[in-house]
Amino acid sequence: MNVAVIGAGSWGTALAQVLGGNGNDVRLWARKPEVVEGVNASHRNVRYLSDVVLDERIRATLSYEDALAGAQAGVIVTPSSLMREVAQKLDGLVAPDFPLIICSKGVEEESGLLPVEVFEAELGNPGRLAVLSGPNHAEEVIRGIPSGTVVASPTEATAMFFRDLFASETFRTYISDDVCGVELCAAFKNVIAIAVGLSYGIGYGDNTAAMLMTRGLAEMSRLVVRAGGQAITCMGLAGTGDLIATCTSEHSRNRRFGKLLAEGGTLDDFTAQTHMVAEGALACRTIATLSAQYQVELPITDVVRSIVWEGADPRDVVGDLTGRPLTTEFYGL
């Protein structure tokens, strides 16, 4: 099958490798000319995961038209801040029934829309749309280290189409109809990972990290349920699974960003050092739109936002969490 992958960062590159290894011809759209040249000349992405030799079925291009020419499916792997721009560029290039799977994680700040909702607004026909999320560090997926993920779509046929497209012996795919829950979990876990990174950077230990992860899961489930998702989704690969991986792994860019913040660094410092986007930095701000819309209390998210965007000292705002009134462990569902 011919597949277009839009986005040549670490995750886009890893998914292209999965698809190529499954026997598909992949056209990888990249923003940077040096990435296109490296992939086509030496089968390496010179900016991301550059030590991995890519499958020969992967070819890169700077052109949306070239990437989509003859494609039978599209995979969207761009930063969440670019979702609407990408959807608008695809309008007119793909047929109304062209299957698209969105692997970007976040919430559109101005509207509070999830990625799949942005693509539906721009391109219509939600039945051909799907999302993919799970505990999938690109550094491991691209090397064939066993991983699992969730493919969610409102249409079972679409979910199964992408399940089978990505499935391999080392990349297990499970289907779900809870698109809202899967996408909110994907955005939310990055915020909690920043909080865990901050706690380690301050000098706290594993007890604190475990508390933040568990209470973060409670925040996640409150928002998912209020927004129309299923609480059980938060206990699966897209929720608890991704939360564990993102909060505990040294591969996690959001965890690393949190530690950098605790050491006095900034978002600009992180971007300059890694050439990567810490999606949780934007998510802690965009999720506030949903918090207000659904009137859901998200104290950890509020503290992370105050540190990232308002310049609060991490050590000064610890009391905002530890001084909160004591209550039952789970509430608000």
PDB file of N, CA and C in Angstrom, residues 188-214 216 243-265 270 278 280-281 300 303-304 307-308 313-315 317-318 321:
ATOM      1  N   PHE A 188      -3.137  14.972  27.997  1.00  0.00           N
ATOM      2  CA  PHE A 188      -3.037  15.197  29.436  1.00  0.00           C
ATOM      3  C   PHE A 188      -1.776  14.584  30.041  1.00  0.00           C
ATOM      4  N   LYS A 189      -1.397  13.407  29.564  1.00  0.00           N
ATOM      5  CA  LYS A 189      -0.252  12.722  30.192  1.00  0.00           C
ATOM      6  C   LYS A 189       1.027  13.529  30.058  1.00  0.00           C
ATOM      7  N   ASN A 190       1.138  14.353  29.015  1.00  0.00           N
ATOM      8  CA  ASN A 190       2.333  15.176  28.854  1.00  0.00           C
ATOM      9  C   ASN A 190       2.443  16.234  29.953  1.00  0.00           C
ATOM     10  N   VAL A 191       1.310  16.764  30.380  1.00  0.00           N
ATOM     11  CA  VAL A 191       1.301  17.749  31.465  1.00  0.00           C
ATOM     12  C   VAL A 191       1.780  17.108  32.765  1.00  0.00           C
ATOM     13  N   ILE A 192       1.281  15.921  33.050  1.00  0.00           N
ATOM     14  CA  ILE A 192       1.678  15.231  34.282  1.00  0.00           C
ATOM     15  C   ILE A 192       3.156  14.848  34.231  1.00  0.00           C
ATOM     16  N   ALA A 193       3.653  14.519  33.052  1.00  0.00           N
ATOM     17  CA  ALA A 193       5.075  14.195  32.916  1.00  0.00           C
ATOM     18  C   ALA A 193       5.954  15.402  33.240  1.00  0.00           C
ATOM     19  N   ILE A 194       5.504  16.587  32.856  1.00  0.00           N
ATOM     20  CA  ILE A 194       6.239  17.801  33.228  1.00  0.00           C
ATOM     21  C   ILE A 194       6.262  17.941  34.747  1.00  0.00           C
ATOM     22  N   ALA A 195       5.115  17.692  35.390  1.00  0.00           N
ATOM     23  CA  ALA A 195       5.043  17.792  36.846  1.00  0.00           C
ATOM     24  C   ALA A 195       5.996  16.807  37.512  1.00  0.00           C
ATOM     25  N   VAL A 196       6.068  15.585  36.979  1.00  0.00           N
ATOM     26  CA  VAL A 196       6.974  14.584  37.546  1.00  0.00           C
ATOM     27  C   VAL A 196       8.426  15.004  37.337  1.00  0.00           C
ATOM     28  N   GLY A 197       8.746  15.517  36.158  1.00  0.00           N
ATOM     29  CA  GLY A 197      10.100  16.010  35.916  1.00  0.00           C
ATOM     30  C   GLY A 197      10.467  17.148  36.854  1.00  0.00           C
ATOM     31  N   LEU A 198       9.529  18.043  37.089  1.00  0.00           N
ATOM     32  CA  LEU A 198       9.743  19.138  38.041  1.00  0.00           C
ATOM     33  C   LEU A 198      10.036  18.595  39.434  1.00  0.00           C
ATOM     34  N   SER A 199       9.269  17.597  39.848  1.00  0.00           N
ATOM     35  CA  SER A 199       9.443  17.074  41.210  1.00  0.00           C
ATOM     36  C   SER A 199      10.816  16.441  41.389  1.00  0.00           C
ATOM     37  N   TYR A 200      11.280  15.699  40.384  1.00  0.00           N
ATOM     38  CA  TYR A 200      12.623  15.123  40.473  1.00  0.00           C
ATOM     39  C   TYR A 200      13.683  16.221  40.411  1.00  0.00           C
ATOM     40  N   GLY A 201      13.440  17.234  39.590  1.00  0.00           N
ATOM     41  CA  GLY A 201      14.397  18.329  39.488  1.00  0.00           C
ATOM     42  C   GLY A 201      14.537  19.115  40.776  1.00  0.00           C
ATOM     43  N   ILE A 202      13.457  19.237  41.507  1.00  0.00           N
ATOM     44  CA  ILE A 202      13.492  19.920  42.801  1.00  0.00           C
ATOM     45  C   ILE A 202      14.257  19.103  43.828  1.00  0.00           C
ATOM     46  N   GLY A 203      14.258  17.785  43.642  1.00  0.00           N
ATOM     47  CA  GLY A 203      14.945  16.922  44.586  1.00  0.00           C
ATOM     48  C   GLY A 203      14.041  15.957  45.312  1.00  0.00           C
ATOM     49  N   TYR A 204      12.766  15.905  44.923  1.00  0.00           N
ATOM     50  CA  TYR A 204      11.849  14.955  45.527  1.00  0.00           C
ATOM     51  C   TYR A 204      12.101  13.560  44.962  1.00  0.00           C
ATOM     52  N   GLY A 205      11.427  12.566  45.560  1.00  0.00           N
ATOM     53  CA  GLY A 205      11.724  11.191  45.197  1.00  0.00           C
ATOM     54  C   GLY A 205      10.595  10.465  44.503  1.00  0.00           C
ATOM     55  N   ASP A 206      10.672   9.136  44.557  1.00  0.00           N
ATOM     56  CA  ASP A 206       9.715   8.291  43.856  1.00  0.00           C
ATOM     57  C   ASP A 206       8.319   8.372  44.468  1.00  0.00           C
ATOM     58  N   ASN A 207       8.234   8.567  45.774  1.00  0.00           N
ATOM     59  CA  ASN A 207       6.924   8.702  46.401  1.00  0.00           C
ATOM     60  C   ASN A 207       6.151   9.868  45.796  1.00  0.00           C
ATOM     61  N   THR A 208       6.840  10.983  45.630  1.00  0.00           N
ATOM     62  CA  THR A 208       6.203  12.175  45.069  1.00  0.00           C
ATOM     63  C   THR A 208       5.784  11.928  43.629  1.00  0.00           C
ATOM     64  N   ALA A 209       6.673  11.284  42.871  1.00  0.00           N
ATOM     65  CA  ALA A 209       6.345  10.996  41.473  1.00  0.00           C
ATOM     66  C   ALA A 209       5.122  10.102  41.377  1.00  0.00           C
ATOM     67  N   ALA A 210       5.064   9.062  42.220  1.00  0.00           N
ATOM     68  CA  ALA A 210       3.916   8.151  42.193  1.00  0.00           C
ATOM     69  C   ALA A 210       2.632   8.887  42.564  1.00  0.00           C
ATOM     70  N   MET A 211       2.714   9.781  43.543  1.00  0.00           N
ATOM     71  CA  MET A 211       1.532  10.552  43.926  1.00  0.00           C
ATOM     72  C   MET A 211       1.068  11.434  42.775  1.00  0.00           C
ATOM     73  N   LEU A 212       1.997  12.106  42.120  1.00  0.00           N
ATOM     74  CA  LEU A 212       1.635  12.980  41.007  1.00  0.00           C
ATOM     75  C   LEU A 212       1.030  12.183  39.858  1.00  0.00           C
ATOM     76  N   MET A 213       1.591  11.024  39.561  1.00  0.00           N
ATOM     77  CA  MET A 213       1.055  10.208  38.478  1.00  0.00           C
ATOM     78  C   MET A 213      -0.365   9.738  38.793  1.00  0.00           C
ATOM     79  N   THR A 214      -0.583   9.294  40.036  1.00  0.00           N
ATOM     80  CA  THR A 214      -1.896   8.781  40.405  1.00  0.00           C
ATOM     81  C   THR A 214      -2.932   9.888  40.476  1.00  0.00           C
ATOM     82  N   GLY A 216      -2.658  12.680  38.940  1.00  0.00           N
ATOM     83  CA  GLY A 216      -2.806  13.127  37.558  1.00  0.00           C
ATOM     84  C   GLY A 216      -3.790  12.255  36.803  1.00  0.00           C
ATOM     85  N   LEU A 243       0.814   7.286  30.366  1.00  0.00           N
ATOM     86  CA  LEU A 243       1.203   8.079  31.529  1.00  0.00           C
ATOM     87  C   LEU A 243       2.457   7.499  32.187  1.00  0.00           C
ATOM     88  N   ILE A 244       2.478   6.184  32.379  1.00  0.00           N
ATOM     89  CA  ILE A 244       3.639   5.539  32.995  1.00  0.00           C
ATOM     90  C   ILE A 244       4.890   5.765  32.153  1.00  0.00           C
ATOM     91  N   ALA A 245       4.787   5.491  30.845  1.00  0.00           N
ATOM     92  CA  ALA A 245       5.957   5.625  29.976  1.00  0.00           C
ATOM     93  C   ALA A 245       6.465   7.064  29.944  1.00  0.00           C
ATOM     94  N   THR A 246       5.558   8.025  29.843  1.00  0.00           N
ATOM     95  CA  THR A 246       5.965   9.422  29.674  1.00  0.00           C
ATOM     96  C   THR A 246       6.501  10.015  30.967  1.00  0.00           C
ATOM     97  N   CYS A 247       6.013   9.541  32.085  1.00  0.00           N
ATOM     98  CA  CYS A 247       6.453  10.094  33.374  1.00  0.00           C
ATOM     99  C   CYS A 247       7.730   9.443  33.897  1.00  0.00           C
ATOM    100  N   THR A 248       8.049   8.232  33.454  1.00  0.00           N
ATOM    101  CA  THR A 248       9.168   7.506  34.051  1.00  0.00           C
ATOM    102  C   THR A 248      10.381   7.358  33.146  1.00  0.00           C
ATOM    103  N   SER A 249      10.206   7.514  31.844  1.00  0.00           N
ATOM    104  CA  SER A 249      11.297   7.211  30.918  1.00  0.00           C
ATOM    105  C   SER A 249      12.211   8.409  30.681  1.00  0.00           C
ATOM    106  N   GLU A 250      13.491   8.111  30.541  1.00  0.00           N
ATOM    107  CA  GLU A 250      14.451   9.143  30.157  1.00  0.00           C
ATOM    108  C   GLU A 250      14.261   9.558  28.703  1.00  0.00           C
ATOM    109  N   HIS A 251      13.532   8.778  27.920  1.00  0.00           N
ATOM    110  CA  HIS A 251      13.214   9.181  26.555  1.00  0.00           C
ATOM    111  C   HIS A 251      12.205  10.336  26.527  1.00  0.00           C
ATOM    112  N   SER A 252      11.464  10.506  27.610  1.00  0.00           N
ATOM    113  CA  SER A 252      10.333  11.434  27.624  1.00  0.00           C
ATOM    114  C   SER A 252      10.795  12.886  27.557  1.00  0.00           C
ATOM    115  N   ARG A 253      10.439  13.569  26.483  1.00  0.00           N
ATOM    116  CA  ARG A 253      10.829  14.971  26.335  1.00  0.00           C
ATOM    117  C   ARG A 253      10.118  15.844  27.366  1.00  0.00           C
ATOM    118  N   ASN A 254       8.871  15.515  27.728  1.00  0.00           N
ATOM    119  CA  ASN A 254       8.134  16.328  28.690  1.00  0.00           C
ATOM    120  C   ASN A 254       8.709  16.178  30.095  1.00  0.00           C
ATOM    121  N   ARG A 255       9.090  14.978  30.463  1.00  0.00           N
ATOM    122  CA  ARG A 255       9.755  14.762  31.750  1.00  0.00           C
ATOM    123  C   ARG A 255      11.071  15.528  31.794  1.00  0.00           C
ATOM    124  N   ARG A 256      11.841  15.448  30.725  1.00  0.00           N
ATOM    125  CA  ARG A 256      13.117  16.171  30.667  1.00  0.00           C
ATOM    126  C   ARG A 256      12.890  17.673  30.733  1.00  0.00           C
ATOM    127  N   PHE A 257      11.845  18.142  30.078  1.00  0.00           N
ATOM    128  CA  PHE A 257      11.527  19.567  30.124  1.00  0.00           C
ATOM    129  C   PHE A 257      11.203  20.004  31.551  1.00  0.00           C
ATOM    130  N   GLY A 258      10.455  19.182  32.285  1.00  0.00           N
ATOM    131  CA  GLY A 258      10.145  19.508  33.672  1.00  0.00           C
ATOM    132  C   GLY A 258      11.392  19.628  34.524  1.00  0.00           C
ATOM    133  N   LYS A 259      12.326  18.708  34.346  1.00  0.00           N
ATOM    134  CA  LYS A 259      13.582  18.776  35.105  1.00  0.00           C
ATOM    135  C   LYS A 259      14.371  20.031  34.748  1.00  0.00           C
ATOM    136  N   LEU A 260      14.362  20.389  33.470  1.00  0.00           N
ATOM    137  CA  LEU A 260      15.056  21.602  33.037  1.00  0.00           C
ATOM    138  C   LEU A 260      14.440  22.846  33.681  1.00  0.00           C
ATOM    139  N   LEU A 261      13.124  22.885  33.770  1.00  0.00           N
ATOM    140  CA  LEU A 261      12.448  24.007  34.419  1.00  0.00           C
ATOM    141  C   LEU A 261      12.878  24.136  35.876  1.00  0.00           C
ATOM    142  N   ALA A 262      12.944  22.997  36.565  1.00  0.00           N
ATOM    143  CA  ALA A 262      13.333  23.019  37.976  1.00  0.00           C
ATOM    144  C   ALA A 262      14.754  23.520  38.166  1.00  0.00           C
ATOM    145  N   GLU A 263      15.566  23.345  37.127  1.00  0.00           N
ATOM    146  CA  GLU A 263      16.968  23.800  37.193  1.00  0.00           C
ATOM    147  C   GLU A 263      17.142  25.220  36.687  1.00  0.00           C
ATOM    148  N   GLY A 264      16.035  25.897  36.406  1.00  0.00           N
ATOM    149  CA  GLY A 264      16.088  27.294  35.975  1.00  0.00           C
ATOM    150  C   GLY A 264      16.023  27.505  34.480  1.00  0.00           C
ATOM    151  N   GLY A 265      15.837  26.453  33.710  1.00  0.00           N
ATOM    152  CA  GLY A 265      15.747  26.576  32.260  1.00  0.00           C
ATOM    153  C   GLY A 265      14.381  27.057  31.809  1.00  0.00           C
ATOM    154  N   PHE A 270      14.851  24.550  26.106  1.00  0.00           N
ATOM    155  CA  PHE A 270      14.589  23.156  25.767  1.00  0.00           C
ATOM    156  C   PHE A 270      14.497  22.960  24.260  1.00  0.00           C
ATOM    157  N   ALA A 278       7.962  20.191  23.355  1.00  0.00           N
ATOM    158  CA  ALA A 278       7.406  19.620  24.584  1.00  0.00           C
ATOM    159  C   ALA A 278       5.902  19.889  24.554  1.00  0.00           C
ATOM    160  N   GLY A 280       3.457  19.025  26.238  1.00  0.00           N
ATOM    161  CA  GLY A 280       2.797  19.336  27.501  1.00  0.00           C
ATOM    162  C   GLY A 280       2.842  20.808  27.868  1.00  0.00           C
ATOM    163  N   ALA A 281       3.841  21.529  27.332  1.00  0.00           N
ATOM    164  CA  ALA A 281       3.940  22.960  27.617  1.00  0.00           C
ATOM    165  C   ALA A 281       2.742  23.709  27.054  1.00  0.00           C
ATOM    166  N   ILE A 300      -3.138  20.034  39.412  1.00  0.00           N
ATOM    167  CA  ILE A 300      -1.766  19.794  38.948  1.00  0.00           C
ATOM    168  C   ILE A 300      -1.528  20.545  37.646  1.00  0.00           C
ATOM    169  N   VAL A 303      -0.941  24.243  38.318  1.00  0.00           N
ATOM    170  CA  VAL A 303       0.391  24.545  38.857  1.00  0.00           C
ATOM    171  C   VAL A 303       1.442  24.480  37.745  1.00  0.00           C
ATOM    172  N   VAL A 304       1.367  23.446  36.888  1.00  0.00           N
ATOM    173  CA  VAL A 304       2.322  23.341  35.778  1.00  0.00           C
ATOM    174  C   VAL A 304       2.213  24.564  34.877  1.00  0.00           C
ATOM    175  N   ILE A 307       3.937  27.610  36.261  1.00  0.00           N
ATOM    176  CA  ILE A 307       5.402  27.538  36.191  1.00  0.00           C
ATOM    177  C   ILE A 307       5.887  27.784  34.768  1.00  0.00           C
ATOM    178  N   VAL A 308       5.245  27.127  33.797  1.00  0.00           N
ATOM    179  CA  VAL A 308       5.698  27.209  32.405  1.00  0.00           C
ATOM    180  C   VAL A 308       5.442  28.588  31.818  1.00  0.00           C
ATOM    181  N   ASP A 313       7.939  30.113  40.588  1.00  0.00           N
ATOM    182  CA  ASP A 313       9.041  29.271  41.049  1.00  0.00           C
ATOM    183  C   ASP A 313       8.473  27.934  41.497  1.00  0.00           C
ATOM    184  N   PRO A 314       8.989  26.805  40.958  1.00  0.00           N
ATOM    185  CA  PRO A 314       8.438  25.500  41.337  1.00  0.00           C
ATOM    186  C   PRO A 314       8.407  25.272  42.843  1.00  0.00           C
ATOM    187  N   ARG A 315       9.402  25.765  43.547  1.00  0.00           N
ATOM    188  CA  ARG A 315       9.460  25.541  44.990  1.00  0.00           C
ATOM    189  C   ARG A 315       8.420  26.371  45.739  1.00  0.00           C
ATOM    190  N   VAL A 317       5.337  27.053  44.588  1.00  0.00           N
ATOM    191  CA  VAL A 317       3.953  26.647  44.320  1.00  0.00           C
ATOM    192  C   VAL A 317       3.645  25.231  44.810  1.00  0.00           C
ATOM    193  N   VAL A 318       4.626  24.570  45.413  1.00  0.00           N
ATOM    194  CA  VAL A 318       4.361  23.239  45.960  1.00  0.00           C
ATOM    195  C   VAL A 318       3.216  23.297  46.963  1.00  0.00           C
ATOM    196  N   LEU A 321      -0.439  22.719  46.034  1.00  0.00           N
ATOM    197  CA  LEU A 321      -0.952  21.355  45.945  1.00  0.00           C
ATOM    198  C   LEU A 321      -1.051  20.699  47.319  1.00  0.00           C
TER     199      LEU A 321
END
